mmCIF file of C-alpha atoms in Angstrom:
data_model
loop_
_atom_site.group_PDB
_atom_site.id
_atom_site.type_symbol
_atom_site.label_atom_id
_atom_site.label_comp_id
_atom_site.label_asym_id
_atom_site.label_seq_id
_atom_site.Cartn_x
_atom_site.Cartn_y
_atom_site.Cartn_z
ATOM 1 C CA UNK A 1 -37.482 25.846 41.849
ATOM 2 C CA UNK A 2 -38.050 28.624 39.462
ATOM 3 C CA UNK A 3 -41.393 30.115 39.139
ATOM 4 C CA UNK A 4 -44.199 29.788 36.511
ATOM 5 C CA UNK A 5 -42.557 30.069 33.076
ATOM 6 C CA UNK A 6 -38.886 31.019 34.215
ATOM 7 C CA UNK A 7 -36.112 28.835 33.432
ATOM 8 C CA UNK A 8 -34.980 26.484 36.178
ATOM 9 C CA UNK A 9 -30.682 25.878 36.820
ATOM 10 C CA UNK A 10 -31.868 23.172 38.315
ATOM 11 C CA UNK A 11 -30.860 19.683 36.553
ATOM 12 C CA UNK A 12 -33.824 16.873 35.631
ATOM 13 C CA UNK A 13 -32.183 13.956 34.918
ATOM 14 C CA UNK A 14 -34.892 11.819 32.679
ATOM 15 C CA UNK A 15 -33.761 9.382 31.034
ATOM 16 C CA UNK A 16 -30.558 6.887 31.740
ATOM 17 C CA UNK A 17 -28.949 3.860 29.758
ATOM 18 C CA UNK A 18 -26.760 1.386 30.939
ATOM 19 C CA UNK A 19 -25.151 -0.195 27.736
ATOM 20 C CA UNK A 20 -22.554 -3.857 27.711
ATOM 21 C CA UNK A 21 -21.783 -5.854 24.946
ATOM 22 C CA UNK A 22 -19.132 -7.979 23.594
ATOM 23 C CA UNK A 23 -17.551 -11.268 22.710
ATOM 24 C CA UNK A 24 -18.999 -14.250 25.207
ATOM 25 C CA UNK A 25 -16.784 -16.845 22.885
ATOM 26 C CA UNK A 26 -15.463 -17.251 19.711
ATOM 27 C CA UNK A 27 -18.669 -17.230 18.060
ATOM 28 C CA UNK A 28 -21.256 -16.028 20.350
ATOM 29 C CA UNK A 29 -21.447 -12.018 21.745
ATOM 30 C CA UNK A 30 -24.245 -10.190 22.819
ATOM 31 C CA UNK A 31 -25.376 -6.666 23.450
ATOM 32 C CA UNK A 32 -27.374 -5.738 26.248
ATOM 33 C CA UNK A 33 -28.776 -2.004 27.028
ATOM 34 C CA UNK A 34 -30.965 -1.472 30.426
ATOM 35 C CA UNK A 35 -33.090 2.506 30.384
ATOM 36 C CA UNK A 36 -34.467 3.656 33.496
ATOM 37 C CA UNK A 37 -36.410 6.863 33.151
ATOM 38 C CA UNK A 38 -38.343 8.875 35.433
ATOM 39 C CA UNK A 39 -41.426 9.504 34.241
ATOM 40 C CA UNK A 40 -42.654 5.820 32.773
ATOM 41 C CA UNK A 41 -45.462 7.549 30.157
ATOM 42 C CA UNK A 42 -43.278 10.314 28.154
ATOM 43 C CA UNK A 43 -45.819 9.991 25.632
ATOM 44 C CA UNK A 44 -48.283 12.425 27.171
ATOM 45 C CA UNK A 45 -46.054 14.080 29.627
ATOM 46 C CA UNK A 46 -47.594 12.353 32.215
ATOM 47 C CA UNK A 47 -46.258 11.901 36.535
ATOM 48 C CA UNK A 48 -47.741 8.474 36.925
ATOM 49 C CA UNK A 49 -45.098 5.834 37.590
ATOM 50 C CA UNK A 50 -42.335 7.422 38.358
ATOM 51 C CA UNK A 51 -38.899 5.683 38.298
ATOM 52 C CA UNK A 52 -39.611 2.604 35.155
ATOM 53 C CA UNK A 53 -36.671 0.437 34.265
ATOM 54 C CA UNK A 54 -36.580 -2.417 31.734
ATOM 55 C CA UNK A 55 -34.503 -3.979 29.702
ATOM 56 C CA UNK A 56 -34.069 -2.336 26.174
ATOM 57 C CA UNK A 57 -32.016 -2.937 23.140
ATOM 58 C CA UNK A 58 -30.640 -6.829 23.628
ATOM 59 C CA UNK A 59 -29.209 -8.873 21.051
ATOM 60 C CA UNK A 60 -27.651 -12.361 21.441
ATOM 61 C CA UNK A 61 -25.621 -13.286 18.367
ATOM 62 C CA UNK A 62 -23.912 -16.143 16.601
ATOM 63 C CA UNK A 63 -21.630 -15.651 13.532
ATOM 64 C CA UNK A 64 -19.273 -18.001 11.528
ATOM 65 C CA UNK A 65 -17.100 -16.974 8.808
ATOM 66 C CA UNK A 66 -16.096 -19.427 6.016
ATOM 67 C CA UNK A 67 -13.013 -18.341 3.841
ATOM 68 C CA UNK A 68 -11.759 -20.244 0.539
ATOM 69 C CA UNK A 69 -9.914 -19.249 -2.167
ATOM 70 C CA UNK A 70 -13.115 -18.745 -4.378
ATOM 71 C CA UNK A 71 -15.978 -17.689 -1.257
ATOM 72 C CA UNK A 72 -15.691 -15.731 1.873
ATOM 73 C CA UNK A 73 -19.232 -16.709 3.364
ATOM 74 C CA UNK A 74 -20.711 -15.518 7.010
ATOM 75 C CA UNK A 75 -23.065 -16.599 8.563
ATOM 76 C CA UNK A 76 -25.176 -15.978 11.095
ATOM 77 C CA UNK A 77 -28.530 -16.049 13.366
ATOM 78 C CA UNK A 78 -29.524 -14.226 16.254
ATOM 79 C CA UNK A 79 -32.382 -12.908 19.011
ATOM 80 C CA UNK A 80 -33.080 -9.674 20.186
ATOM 81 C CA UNK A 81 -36.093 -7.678 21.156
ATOM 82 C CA UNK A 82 -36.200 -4.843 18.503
ATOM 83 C CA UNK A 83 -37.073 -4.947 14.621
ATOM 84 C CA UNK A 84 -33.980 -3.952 12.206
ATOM 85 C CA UNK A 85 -31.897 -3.862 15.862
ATOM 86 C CA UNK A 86 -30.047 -6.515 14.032
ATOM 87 C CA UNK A 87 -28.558 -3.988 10.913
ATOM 88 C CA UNK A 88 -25.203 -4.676 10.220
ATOM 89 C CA UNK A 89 -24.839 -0.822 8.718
ATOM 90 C CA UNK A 90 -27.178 1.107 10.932
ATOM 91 C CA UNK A 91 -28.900 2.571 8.557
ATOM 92 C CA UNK A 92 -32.607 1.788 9.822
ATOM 93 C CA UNK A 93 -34.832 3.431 12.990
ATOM 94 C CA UNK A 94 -33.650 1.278 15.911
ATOM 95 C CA UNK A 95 -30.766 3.810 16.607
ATOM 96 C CA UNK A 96 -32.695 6.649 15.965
ATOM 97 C CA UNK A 97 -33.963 9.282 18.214
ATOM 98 C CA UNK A 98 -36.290 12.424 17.105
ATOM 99 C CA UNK A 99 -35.219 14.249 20.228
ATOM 100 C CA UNK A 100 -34.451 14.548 23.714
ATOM 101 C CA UNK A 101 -37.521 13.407 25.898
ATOM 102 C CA UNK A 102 -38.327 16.878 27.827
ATOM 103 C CA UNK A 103 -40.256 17.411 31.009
ATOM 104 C CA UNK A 104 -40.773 20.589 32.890
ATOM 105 C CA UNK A 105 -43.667 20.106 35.665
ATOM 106 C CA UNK A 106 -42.177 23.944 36.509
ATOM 107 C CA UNK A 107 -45.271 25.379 33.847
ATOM 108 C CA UNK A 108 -47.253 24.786 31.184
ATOM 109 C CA UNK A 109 -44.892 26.055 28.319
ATOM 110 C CA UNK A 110 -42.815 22.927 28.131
ATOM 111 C CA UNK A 111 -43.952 21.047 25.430
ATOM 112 C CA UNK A 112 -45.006 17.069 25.783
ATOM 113 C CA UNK A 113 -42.749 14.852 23.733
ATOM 114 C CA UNK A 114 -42.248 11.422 22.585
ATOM 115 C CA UNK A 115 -39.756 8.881 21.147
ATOM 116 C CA UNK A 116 -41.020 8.267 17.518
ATOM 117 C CA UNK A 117 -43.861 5.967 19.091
ATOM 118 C CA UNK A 118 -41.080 3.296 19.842
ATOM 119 C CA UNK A 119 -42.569 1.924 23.077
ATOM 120 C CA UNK A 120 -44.388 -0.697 21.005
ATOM 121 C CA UNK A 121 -40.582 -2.015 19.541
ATOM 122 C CA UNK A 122 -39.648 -4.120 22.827
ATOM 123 C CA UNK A 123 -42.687 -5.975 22.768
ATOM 124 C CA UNK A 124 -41.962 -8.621 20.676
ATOM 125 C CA UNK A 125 -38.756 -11.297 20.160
ATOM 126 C CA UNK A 126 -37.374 -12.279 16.991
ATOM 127 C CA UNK A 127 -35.209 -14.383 15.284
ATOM 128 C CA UNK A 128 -33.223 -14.159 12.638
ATOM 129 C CA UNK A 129 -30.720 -15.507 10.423
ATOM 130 C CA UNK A 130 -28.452 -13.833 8.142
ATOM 131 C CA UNK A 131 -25.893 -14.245 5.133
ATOM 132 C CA UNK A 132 -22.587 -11.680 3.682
ATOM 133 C CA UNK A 133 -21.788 -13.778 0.511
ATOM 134 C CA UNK A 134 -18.354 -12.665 -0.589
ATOM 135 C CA UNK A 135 -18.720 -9.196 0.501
ATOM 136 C CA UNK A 136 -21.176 -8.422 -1.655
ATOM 137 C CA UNK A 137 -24.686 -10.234 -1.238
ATOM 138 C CA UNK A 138 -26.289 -10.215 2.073
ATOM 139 C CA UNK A 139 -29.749 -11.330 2.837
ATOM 140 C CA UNK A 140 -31.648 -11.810 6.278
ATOM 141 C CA UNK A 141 -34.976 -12.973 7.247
ATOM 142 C CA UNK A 142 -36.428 -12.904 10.652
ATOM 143 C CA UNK A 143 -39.670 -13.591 12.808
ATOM 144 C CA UNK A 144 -41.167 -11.909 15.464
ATOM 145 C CA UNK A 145 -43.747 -12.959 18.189
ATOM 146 C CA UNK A 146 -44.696 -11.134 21.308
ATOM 147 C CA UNK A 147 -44.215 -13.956 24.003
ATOM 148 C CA UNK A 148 -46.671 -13.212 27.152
ATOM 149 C CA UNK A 149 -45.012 -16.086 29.171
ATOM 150 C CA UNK A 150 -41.974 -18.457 29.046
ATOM 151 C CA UNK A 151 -38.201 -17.880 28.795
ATOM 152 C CA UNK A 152 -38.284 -15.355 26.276
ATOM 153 C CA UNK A 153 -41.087 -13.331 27.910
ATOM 154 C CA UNK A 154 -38.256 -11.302 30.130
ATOM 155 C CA UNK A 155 -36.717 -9.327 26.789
ATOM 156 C CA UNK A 156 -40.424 -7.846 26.533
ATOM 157 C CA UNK A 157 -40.573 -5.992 29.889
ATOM 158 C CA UNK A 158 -39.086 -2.507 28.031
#
């Protein structure tokens, strides 16, 4: 360990992901990611509760395309645990990341970090359905709750 100040060689791993996803039938897929991290409050750089793992990003999807020779309709509806998770073009938060978590218990120059207060995201399970009207008009609504019990309840733990 390097002294007060003085930078370590020494690696910290923080933060891990475990992501799986994929076609379950013809119809049905889902996409699953599981974090572990070491430190469980990054927020305020915090020791206490070392080791947390959860469940994180999880989708389960259905989809069904209808194509005529005047429509090409899909259709869909889903569940996950994260607003906008469901984004066809990625172009909203739940893939974003200000920065690297970082965590230097070595001295007191290493700044205390935090990831874009997104520990409130996996509390709650929605669902959703969703329209791509000939390639052109898509539309989605979706409702979420934050379950404290039942089936549901276990996509809350991240």
């Amino acid at each position: 360990r390097a002294g007060q100040g003085t930078p370590s060689s020494s690696a910290d791993l923080q933060v891990v992901s475990l992501f799986a996803g994929g076609k379950i039938t013809d119809n049905f897929g889902a996409f699953m990611q599981w974090t572990g991290q070491k430190y469980a409050n990054l927020q305020s750089g915090s020791q206490v509760g070392y080791n947390a793992a959860a469940i994180d990003n999880t989708e389960f999807r259905y989809a069904d395309r209808t194509v005529t020779p005047n429509s090409d309709l899909i259709l869909g509806a889903y569940i996950n645990n994260r607003a906008m998770m469901s984004d066809v073009w990625n172009n909203f938060g739940a893939w974003e990341s200000g920065w690297i978590n970082y965590f230097n218990p070595g001295g007191p120059l290493a700044p205390t970090t935090y990831m874009m207060g997104e520990s409130s995201q996996h509390a709650a399970v929605g669902v959703g359905g969703y329209f791509f009207k000939d390639k052109t008009w898509y539309g989605e609504l979706a409702v979420y709750k934050s379950p404290t019990h039942g089936p549901f309840s276990m996509l809350t733990a991240g």
